[in-house]
CSV table of N, CA, C and O in Angstrom, one decimal:
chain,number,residue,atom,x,y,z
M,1,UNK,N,28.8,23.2,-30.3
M,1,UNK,CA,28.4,23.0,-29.0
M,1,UNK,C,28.8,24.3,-28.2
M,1,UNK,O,29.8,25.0,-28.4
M,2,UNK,N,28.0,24.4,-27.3
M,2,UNK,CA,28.6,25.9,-26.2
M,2,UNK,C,28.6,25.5,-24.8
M,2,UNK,O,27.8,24.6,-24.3
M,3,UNK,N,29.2,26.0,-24.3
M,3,UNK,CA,28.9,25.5,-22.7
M,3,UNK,C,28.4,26.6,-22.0
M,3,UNK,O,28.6,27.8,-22.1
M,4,UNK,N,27.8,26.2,-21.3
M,4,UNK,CA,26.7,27.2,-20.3
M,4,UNK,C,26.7,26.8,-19.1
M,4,UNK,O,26.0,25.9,-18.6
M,5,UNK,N,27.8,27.9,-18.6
M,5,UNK,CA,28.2,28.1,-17.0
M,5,UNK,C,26.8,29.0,-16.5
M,5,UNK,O,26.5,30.1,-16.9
M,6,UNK,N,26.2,28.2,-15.4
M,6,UNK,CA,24.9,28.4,-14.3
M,6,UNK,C,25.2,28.8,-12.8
M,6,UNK,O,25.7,28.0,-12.0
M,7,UNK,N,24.8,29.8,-12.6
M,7,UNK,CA,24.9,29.3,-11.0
M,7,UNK,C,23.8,30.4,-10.5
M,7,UNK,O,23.4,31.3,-11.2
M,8,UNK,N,23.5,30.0,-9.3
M,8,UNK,CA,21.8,30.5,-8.3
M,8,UNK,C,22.7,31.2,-7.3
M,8,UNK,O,23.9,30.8,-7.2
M,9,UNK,N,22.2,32.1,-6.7
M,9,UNK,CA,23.1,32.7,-5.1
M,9,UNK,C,21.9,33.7,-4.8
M,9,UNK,O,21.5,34.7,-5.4
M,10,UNK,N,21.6,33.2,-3.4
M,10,UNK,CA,20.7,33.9,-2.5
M,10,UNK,C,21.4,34.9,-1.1
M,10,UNK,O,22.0,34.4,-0.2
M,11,UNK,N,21.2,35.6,-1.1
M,11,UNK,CA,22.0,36.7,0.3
M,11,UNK,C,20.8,36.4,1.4
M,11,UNK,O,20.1,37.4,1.7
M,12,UNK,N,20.5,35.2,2.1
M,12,UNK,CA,19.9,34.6,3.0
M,12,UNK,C,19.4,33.2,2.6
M,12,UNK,O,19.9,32.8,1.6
M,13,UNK,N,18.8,32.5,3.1
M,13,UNK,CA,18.0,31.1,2.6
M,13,UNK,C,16.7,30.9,3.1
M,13,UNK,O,16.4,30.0,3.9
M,14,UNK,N,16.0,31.4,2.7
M,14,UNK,CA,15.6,32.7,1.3
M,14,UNK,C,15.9,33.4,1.7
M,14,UNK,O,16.1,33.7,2.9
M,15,UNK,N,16.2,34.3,0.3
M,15,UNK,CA,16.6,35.6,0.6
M,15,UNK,C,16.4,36.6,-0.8
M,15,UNK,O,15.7,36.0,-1.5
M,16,UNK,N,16.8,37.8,-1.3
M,16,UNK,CA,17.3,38.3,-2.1
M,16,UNK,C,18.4,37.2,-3.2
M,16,UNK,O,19.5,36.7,-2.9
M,17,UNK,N,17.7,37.2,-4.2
M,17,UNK,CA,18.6,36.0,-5.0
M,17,UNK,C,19.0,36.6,-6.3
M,17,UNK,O,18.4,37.6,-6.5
M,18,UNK,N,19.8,36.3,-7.1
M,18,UNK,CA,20.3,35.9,-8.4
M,18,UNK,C,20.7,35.3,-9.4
M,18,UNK,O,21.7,34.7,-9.1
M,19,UNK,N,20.2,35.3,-10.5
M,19,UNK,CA,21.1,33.8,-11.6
M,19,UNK,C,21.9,34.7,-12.3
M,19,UNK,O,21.8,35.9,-12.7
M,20,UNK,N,22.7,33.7,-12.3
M,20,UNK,CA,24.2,34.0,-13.8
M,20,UNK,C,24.4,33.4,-14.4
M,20,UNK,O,25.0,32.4,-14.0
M,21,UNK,N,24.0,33.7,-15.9
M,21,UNK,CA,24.6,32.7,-16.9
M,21,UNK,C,25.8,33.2,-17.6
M,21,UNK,O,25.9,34.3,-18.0
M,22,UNK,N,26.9,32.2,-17.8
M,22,UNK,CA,27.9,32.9,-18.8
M,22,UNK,C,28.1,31.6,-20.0
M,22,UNK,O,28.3,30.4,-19.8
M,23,UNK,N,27.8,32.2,-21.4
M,23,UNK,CA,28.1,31.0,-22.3
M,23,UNK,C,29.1,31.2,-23.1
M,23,UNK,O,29.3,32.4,-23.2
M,24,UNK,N,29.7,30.6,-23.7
M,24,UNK,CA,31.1,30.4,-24.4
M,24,UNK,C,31.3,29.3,-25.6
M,24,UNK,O,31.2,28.1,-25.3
M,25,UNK,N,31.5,29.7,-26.9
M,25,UNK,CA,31.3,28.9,-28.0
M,25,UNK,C,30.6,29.3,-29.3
M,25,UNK,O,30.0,30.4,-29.6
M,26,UNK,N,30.9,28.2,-30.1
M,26,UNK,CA,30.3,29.2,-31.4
M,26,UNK,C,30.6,30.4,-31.9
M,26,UNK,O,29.9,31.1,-32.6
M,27,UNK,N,31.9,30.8,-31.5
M,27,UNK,CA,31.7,32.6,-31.8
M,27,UNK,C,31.0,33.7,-31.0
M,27,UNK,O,30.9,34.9,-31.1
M,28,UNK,N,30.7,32.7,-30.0
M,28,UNK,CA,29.9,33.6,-29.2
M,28,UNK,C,30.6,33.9,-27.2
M,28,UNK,O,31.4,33.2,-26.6
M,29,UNK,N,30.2,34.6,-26.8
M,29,UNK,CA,30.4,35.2,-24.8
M,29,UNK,C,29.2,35.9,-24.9
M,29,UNK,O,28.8,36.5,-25.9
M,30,UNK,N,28.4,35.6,-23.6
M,30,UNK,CA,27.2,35.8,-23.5
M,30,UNK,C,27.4,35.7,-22.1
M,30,UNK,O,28.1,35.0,-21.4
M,31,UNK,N,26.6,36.6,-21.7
M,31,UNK,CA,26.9,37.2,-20.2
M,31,UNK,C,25.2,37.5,-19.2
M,31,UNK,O,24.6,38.6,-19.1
M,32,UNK,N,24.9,36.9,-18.9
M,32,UNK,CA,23.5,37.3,-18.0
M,32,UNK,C,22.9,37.5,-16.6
M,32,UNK,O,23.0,36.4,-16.0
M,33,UNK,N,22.5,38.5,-15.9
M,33,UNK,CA,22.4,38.3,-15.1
M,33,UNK,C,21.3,38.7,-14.4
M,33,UNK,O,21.4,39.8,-14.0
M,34,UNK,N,20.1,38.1,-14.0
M,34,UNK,CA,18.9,37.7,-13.3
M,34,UNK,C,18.5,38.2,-11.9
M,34,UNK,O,18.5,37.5,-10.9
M,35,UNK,N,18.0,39.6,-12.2
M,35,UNK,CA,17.4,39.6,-10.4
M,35,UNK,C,16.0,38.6,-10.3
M,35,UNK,O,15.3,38.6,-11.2
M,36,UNK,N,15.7,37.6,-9.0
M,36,UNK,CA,15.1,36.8,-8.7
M,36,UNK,C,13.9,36.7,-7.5
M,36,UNK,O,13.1,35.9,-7.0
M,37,UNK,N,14.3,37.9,-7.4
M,37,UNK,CA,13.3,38.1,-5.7
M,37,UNK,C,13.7,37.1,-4.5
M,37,UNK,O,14.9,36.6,-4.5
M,38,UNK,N,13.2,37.0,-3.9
M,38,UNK,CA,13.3,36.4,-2.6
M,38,UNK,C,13.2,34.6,-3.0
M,38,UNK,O,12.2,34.1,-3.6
M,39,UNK,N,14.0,34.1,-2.7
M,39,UNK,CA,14.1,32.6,-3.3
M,39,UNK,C,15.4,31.8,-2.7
M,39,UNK,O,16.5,32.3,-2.5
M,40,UNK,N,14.9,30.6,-2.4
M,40,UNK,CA,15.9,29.8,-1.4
M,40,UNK,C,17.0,29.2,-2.3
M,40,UNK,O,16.7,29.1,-3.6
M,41,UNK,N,18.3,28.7,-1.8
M,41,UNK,CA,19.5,28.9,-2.8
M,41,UNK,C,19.1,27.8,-3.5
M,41,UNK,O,19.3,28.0,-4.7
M,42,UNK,N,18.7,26.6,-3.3
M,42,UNK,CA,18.4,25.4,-4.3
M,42,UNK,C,17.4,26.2,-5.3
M,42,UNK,O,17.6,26.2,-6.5
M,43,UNK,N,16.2,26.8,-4.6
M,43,UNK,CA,15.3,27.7,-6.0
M,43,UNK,C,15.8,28.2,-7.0
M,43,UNK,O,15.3,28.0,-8.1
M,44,UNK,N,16.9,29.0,-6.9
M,44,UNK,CA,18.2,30.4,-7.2
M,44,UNK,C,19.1,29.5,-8.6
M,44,UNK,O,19.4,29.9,-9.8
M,45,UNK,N,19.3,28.5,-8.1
M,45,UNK,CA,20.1,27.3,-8.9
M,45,UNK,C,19.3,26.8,-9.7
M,45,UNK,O,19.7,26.4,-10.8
M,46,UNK,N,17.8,26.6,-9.2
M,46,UNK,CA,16.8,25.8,-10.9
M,46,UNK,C,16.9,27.5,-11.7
M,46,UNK,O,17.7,27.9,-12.6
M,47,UNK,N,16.1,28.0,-11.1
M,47,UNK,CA,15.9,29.3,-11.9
M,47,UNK,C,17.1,30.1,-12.5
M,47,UNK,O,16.7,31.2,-12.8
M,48,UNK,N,18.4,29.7,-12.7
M,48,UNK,CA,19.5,30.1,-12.8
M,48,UNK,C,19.7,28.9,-14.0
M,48,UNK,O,20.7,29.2,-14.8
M,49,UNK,N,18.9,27.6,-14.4
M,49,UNK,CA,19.0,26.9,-15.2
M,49,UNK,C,18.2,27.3,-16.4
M,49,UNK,O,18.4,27.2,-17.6
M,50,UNK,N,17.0,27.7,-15.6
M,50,UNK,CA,16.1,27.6,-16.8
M,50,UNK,C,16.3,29.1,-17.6
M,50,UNK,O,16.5,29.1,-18.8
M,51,UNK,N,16.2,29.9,-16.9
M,51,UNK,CA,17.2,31.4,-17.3
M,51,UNK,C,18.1,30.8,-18.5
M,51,UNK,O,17.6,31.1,-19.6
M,52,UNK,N,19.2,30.0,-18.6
M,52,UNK,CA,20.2,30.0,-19.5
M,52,UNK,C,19.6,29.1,-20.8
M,52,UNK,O,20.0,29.2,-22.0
M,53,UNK,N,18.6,28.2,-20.2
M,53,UNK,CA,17.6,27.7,-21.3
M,53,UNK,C,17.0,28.8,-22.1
M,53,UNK,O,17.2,29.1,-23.3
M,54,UNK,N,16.5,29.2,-21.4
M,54,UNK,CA,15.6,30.5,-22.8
M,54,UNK,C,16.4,31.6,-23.6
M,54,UNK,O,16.0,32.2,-24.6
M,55,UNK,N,17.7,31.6,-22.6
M,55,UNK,CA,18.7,32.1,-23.6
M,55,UNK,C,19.3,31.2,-24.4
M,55,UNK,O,19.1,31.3,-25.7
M,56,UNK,N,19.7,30.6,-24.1
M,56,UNK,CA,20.3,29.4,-25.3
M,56,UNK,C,19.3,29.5,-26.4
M,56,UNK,O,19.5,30.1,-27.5
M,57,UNK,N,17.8,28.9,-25.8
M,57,UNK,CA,16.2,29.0,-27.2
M,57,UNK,C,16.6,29.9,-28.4
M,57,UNK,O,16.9,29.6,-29.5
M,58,UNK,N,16.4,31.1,-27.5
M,58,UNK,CA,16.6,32.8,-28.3
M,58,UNK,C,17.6,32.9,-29.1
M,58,UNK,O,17.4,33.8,-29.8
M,59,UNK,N,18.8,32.4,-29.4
M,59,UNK,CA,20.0,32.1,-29.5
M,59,UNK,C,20.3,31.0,-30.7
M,59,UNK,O,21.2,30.9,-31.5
M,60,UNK,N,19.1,30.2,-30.7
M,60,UNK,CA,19.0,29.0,-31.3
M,60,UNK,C,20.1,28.0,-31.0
M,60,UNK,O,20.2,27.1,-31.8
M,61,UNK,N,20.8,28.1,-30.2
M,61,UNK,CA,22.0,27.1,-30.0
M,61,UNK,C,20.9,25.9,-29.9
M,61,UNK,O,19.9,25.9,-29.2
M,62,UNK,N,21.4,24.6,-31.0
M,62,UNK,CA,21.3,23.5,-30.6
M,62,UNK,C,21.7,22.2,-29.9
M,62,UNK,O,21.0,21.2,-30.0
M,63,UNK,N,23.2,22.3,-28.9
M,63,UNK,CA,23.6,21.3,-28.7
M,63,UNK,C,24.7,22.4,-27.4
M,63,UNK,O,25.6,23.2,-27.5
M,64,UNK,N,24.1,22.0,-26.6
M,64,UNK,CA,24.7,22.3,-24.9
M,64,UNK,C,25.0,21.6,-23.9
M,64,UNK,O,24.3,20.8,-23.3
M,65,UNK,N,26.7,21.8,-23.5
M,65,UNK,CA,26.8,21.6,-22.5
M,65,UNK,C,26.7,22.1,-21.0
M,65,UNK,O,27.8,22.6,-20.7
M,66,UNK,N,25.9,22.1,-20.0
M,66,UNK,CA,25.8,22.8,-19.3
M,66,UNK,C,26.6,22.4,-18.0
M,66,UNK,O,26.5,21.2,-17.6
M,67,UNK,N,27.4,23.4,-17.2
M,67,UNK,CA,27.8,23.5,-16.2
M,67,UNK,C,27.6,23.8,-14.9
M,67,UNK,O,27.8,25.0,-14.8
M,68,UNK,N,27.1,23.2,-13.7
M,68,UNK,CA,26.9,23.7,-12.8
M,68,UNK,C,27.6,23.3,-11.4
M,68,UNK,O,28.0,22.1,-11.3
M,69,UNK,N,27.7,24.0,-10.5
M,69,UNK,CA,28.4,23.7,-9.3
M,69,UNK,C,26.8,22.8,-8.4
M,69,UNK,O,26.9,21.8,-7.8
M,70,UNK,N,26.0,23.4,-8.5
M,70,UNK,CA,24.7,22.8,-8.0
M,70,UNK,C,24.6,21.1,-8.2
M,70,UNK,O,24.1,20.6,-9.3
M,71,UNK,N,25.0,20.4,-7.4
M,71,UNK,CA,25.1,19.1,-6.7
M,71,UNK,C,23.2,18.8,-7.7
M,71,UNK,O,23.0,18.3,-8.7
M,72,UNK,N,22.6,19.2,-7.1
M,72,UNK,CA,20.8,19.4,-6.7
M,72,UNK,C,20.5,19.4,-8.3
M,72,UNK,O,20.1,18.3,-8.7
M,73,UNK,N,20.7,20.3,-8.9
M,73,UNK,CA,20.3,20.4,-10.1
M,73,UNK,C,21.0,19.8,-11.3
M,73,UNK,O,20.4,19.7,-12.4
M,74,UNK,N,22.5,19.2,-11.1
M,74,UNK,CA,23.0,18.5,-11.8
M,74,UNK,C,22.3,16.3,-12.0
M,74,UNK,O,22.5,15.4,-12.9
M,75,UNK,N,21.5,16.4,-10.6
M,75,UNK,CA,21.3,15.2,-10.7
M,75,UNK,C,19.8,15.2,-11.0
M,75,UNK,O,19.2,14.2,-11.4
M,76,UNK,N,19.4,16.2,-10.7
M,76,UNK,CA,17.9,16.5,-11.3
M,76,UNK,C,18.0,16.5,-12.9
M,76,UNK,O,17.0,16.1,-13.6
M,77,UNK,N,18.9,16.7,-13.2
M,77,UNK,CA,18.6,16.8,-14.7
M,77,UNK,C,18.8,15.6,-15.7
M,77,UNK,O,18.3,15.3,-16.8
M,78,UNK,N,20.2,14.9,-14.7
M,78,UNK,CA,20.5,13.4,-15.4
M,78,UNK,C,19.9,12.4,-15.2
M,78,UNK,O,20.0,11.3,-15.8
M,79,UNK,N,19.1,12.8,-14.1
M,79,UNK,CA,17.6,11.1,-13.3
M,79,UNK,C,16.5,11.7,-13.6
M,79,UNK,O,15.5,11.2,-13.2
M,80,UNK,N,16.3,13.1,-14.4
M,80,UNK,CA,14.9,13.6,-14.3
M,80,UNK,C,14.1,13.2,-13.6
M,80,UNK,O,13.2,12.4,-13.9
M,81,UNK,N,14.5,13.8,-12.0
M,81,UNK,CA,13.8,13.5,-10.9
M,81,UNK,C,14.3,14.0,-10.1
M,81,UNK,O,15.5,13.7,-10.1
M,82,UNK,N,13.5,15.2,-8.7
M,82,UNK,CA,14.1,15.8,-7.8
M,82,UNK,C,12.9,15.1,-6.8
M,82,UNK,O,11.7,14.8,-7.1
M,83,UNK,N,13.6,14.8,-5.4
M,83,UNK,CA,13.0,14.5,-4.3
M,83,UNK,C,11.6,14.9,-3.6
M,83,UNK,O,10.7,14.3,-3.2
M,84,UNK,N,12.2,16.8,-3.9
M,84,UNK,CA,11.3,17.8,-3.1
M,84,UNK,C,10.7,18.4,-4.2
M,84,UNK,O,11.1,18.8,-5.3
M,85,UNK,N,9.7,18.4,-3.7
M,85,UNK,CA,7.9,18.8,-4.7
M,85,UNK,C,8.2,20.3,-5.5
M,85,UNK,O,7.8,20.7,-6.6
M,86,UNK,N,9.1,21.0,-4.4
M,86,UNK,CA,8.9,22.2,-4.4
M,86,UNK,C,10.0,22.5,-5.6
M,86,UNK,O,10.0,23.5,-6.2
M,87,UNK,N,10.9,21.5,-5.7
M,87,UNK,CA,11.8,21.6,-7.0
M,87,UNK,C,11.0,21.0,-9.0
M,87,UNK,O,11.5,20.9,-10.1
M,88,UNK,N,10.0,20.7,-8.5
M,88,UNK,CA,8.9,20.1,-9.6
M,88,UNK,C,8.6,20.9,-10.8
M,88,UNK,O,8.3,20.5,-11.9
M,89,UNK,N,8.8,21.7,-10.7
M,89,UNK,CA,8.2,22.8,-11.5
M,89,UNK,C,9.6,23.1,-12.2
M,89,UNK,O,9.7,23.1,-13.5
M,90,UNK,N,10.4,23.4,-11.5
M,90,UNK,CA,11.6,23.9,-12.2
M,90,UNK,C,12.2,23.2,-13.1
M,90,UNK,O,12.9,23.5,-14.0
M,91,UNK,N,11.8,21.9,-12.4
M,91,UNK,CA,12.7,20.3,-13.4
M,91,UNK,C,11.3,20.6,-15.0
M,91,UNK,O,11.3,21.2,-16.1
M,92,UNK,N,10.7,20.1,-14.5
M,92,UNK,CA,9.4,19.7,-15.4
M,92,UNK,C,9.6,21.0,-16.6
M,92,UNK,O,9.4,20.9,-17.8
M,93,UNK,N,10.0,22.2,-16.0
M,93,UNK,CA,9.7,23.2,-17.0
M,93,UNK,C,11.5,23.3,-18.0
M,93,UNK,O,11.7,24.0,-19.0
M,94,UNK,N,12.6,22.3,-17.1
M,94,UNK,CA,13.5,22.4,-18.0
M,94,UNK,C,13.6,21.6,-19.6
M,94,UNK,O,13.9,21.7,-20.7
M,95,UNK,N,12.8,20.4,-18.2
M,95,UNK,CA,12.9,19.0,-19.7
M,95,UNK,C,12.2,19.7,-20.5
M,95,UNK,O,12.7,19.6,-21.6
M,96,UNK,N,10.6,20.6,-20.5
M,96,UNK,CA,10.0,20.8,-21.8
M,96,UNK,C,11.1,21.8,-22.4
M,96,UNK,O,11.1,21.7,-23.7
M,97,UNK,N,12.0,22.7,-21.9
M,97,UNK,CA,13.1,23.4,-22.3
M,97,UNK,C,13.5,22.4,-23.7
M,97,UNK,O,13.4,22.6,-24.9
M,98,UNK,N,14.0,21.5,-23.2
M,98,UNK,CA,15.5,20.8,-23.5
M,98,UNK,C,14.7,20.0,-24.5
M,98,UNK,O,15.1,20.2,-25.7
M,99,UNK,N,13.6,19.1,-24.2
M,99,UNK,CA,13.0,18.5,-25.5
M,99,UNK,C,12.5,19.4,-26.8
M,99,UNK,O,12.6,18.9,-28.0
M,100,UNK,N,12.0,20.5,-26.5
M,100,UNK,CA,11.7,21.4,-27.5
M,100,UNK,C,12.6,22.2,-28.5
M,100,UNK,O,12.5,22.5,-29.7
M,101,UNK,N,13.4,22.3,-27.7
M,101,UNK,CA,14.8,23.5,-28.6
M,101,UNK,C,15.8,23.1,-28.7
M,101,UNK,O,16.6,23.8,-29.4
M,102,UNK,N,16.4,21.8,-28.1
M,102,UNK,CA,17.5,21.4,-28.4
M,102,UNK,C,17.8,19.8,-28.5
M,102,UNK,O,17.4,19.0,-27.7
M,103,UNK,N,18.5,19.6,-29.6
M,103,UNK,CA,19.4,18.5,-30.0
M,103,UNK,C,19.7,17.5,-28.8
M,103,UNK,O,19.0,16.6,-28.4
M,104,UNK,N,20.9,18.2,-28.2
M,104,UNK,CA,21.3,17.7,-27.2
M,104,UNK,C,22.0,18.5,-25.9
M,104,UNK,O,22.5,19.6,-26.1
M,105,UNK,N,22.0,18.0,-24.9
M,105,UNK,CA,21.5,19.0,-24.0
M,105,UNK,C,22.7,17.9,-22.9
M,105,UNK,O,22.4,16.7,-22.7
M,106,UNK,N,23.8,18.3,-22.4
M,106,UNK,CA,24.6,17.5,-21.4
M,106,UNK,C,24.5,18.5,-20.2
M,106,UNK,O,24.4,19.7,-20.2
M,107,UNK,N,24.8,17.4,-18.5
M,107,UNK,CA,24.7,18.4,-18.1
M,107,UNK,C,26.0,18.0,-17.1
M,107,UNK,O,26.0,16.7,-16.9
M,108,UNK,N,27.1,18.8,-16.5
M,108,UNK,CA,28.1,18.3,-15.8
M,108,UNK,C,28.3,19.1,-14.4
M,108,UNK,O,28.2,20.3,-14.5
M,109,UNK,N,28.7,18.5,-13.1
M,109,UNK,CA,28.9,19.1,-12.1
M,109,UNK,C,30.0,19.4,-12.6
M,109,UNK,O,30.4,19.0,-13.7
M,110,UNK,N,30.6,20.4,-11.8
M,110,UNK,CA,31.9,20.9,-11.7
M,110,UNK,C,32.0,21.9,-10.4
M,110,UNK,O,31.0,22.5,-10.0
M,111,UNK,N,33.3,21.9,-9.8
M,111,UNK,CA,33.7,22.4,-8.4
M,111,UNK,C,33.8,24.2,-8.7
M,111,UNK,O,34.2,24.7,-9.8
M,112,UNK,N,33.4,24.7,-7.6
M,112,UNK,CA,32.9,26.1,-7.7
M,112,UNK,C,33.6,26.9,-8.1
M,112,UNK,O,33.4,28.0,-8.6
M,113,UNK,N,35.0,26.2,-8.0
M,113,UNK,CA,35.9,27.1,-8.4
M,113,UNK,C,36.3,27.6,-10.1
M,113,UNK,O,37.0,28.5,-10.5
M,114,UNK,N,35.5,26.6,-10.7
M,114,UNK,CA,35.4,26.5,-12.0
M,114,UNK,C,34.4,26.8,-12.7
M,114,UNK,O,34.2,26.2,-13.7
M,115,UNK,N,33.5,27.8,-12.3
M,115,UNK,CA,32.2,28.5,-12.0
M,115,UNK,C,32.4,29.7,-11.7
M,115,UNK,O,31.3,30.3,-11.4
M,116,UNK,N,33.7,30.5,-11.6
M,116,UNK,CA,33.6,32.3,-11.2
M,116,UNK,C,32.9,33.1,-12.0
M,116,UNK,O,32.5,34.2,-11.5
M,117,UNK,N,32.6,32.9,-13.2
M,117,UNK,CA,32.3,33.8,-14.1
M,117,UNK,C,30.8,34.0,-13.7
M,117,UNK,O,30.3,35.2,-13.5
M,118,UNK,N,29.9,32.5,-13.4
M,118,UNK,CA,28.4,32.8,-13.7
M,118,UNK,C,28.5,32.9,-12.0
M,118,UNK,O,27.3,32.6,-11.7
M,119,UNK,N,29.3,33.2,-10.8
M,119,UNK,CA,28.9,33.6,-9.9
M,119,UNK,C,28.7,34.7,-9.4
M,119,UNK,O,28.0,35.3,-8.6
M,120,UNK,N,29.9,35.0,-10.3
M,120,UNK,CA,30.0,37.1,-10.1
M,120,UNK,C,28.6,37.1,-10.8
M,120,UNK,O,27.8,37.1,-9.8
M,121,UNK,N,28.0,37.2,-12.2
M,121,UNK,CA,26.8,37.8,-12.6
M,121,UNK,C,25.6,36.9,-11.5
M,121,UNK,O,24.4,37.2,-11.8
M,122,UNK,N,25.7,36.3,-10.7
M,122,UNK,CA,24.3,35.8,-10.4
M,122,UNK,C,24.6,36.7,-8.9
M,122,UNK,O,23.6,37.3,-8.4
M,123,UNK,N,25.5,36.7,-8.3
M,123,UNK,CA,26.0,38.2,-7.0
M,123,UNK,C,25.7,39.6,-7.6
M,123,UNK,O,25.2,40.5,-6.9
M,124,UNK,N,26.0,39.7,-8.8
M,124,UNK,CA,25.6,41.0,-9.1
M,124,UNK,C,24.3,41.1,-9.4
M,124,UNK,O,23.7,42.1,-8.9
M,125,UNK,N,23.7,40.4,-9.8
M,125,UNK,CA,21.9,40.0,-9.7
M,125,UNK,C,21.5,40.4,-8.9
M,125,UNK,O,20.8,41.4,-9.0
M,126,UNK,N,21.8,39.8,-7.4
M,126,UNK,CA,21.3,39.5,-6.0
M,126,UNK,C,21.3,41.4,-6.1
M,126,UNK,O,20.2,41.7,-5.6
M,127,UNK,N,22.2,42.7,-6.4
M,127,UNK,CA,22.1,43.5,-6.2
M,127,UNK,C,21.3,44.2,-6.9
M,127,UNK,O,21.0,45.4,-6.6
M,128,UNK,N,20.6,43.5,-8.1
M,128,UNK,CA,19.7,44.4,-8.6
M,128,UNK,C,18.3,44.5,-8.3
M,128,UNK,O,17.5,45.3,-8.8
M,129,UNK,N,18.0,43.6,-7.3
M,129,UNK,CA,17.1,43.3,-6.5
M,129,UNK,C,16.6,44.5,-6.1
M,129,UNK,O,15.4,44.9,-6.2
M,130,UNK,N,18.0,45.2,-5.5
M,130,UNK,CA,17.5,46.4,-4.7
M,130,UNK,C,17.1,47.9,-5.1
M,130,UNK,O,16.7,48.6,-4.2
């Protein structure tokens, strides 16, 4: 199993955005970091998910735990079901993620502070924007 620390960060709401993934396990540190264009911070956090999905894919990891500080995306993924329409796409395109390439697929909040790694790369993102 590997765990895959996620996090979205926008420099406005919307704004200039970035994802960070950092993964850990297997023999492996895997470090990514995602310029995203102009995208609101709940956007920044799906797309900061599915980002670590296609890396995981490429990777072939079959069995993940994923970490996120994202309140929003951690319960989108355990009820597969987000409120707002506008989050539809991002869910919809995780589950076909997660059903296709992997085993098993966990997903756990955790407090931000336990999240520095994939915040620095998704802030350093937000600079590659420019």
């Amino acid at each position: 199993m590997v765990e895959v620390y996620i996090d979205g960060a926008s420099a406005g709401n919307p704004g200039l955005s970035g994802a960070g993934v950092f993964i850990k396990g297997e023999g492996y540190v895997l470090r990514k970091s995602v310029p995203l264009g102009t995208l609101s911070n709940h956007q920044a956090e799906f797309a900061a998910l599915l980002e670590a999905l296609k890396l995981c894919a490429e990777h072939e990891f079959k069995i993940l735990s994923i970490r996120t500080d994202s309140q929003i995306v951690a319960d989108a993924l355990e009820k597969e079901y987000v409120k707002r329409s506008s989050f539809e796409t991002y869910l919809t395109e995780a589950l076909k993620l997660i059903d296709i390439h992997f085993d098993h697929c966990f997903t756990k909040w955790i407090p931000s502070k336990q999240n520095k790694e994939a915040d620095v790369l998704a802030r350093q993102a937000i600079q590659m924007n420019k």
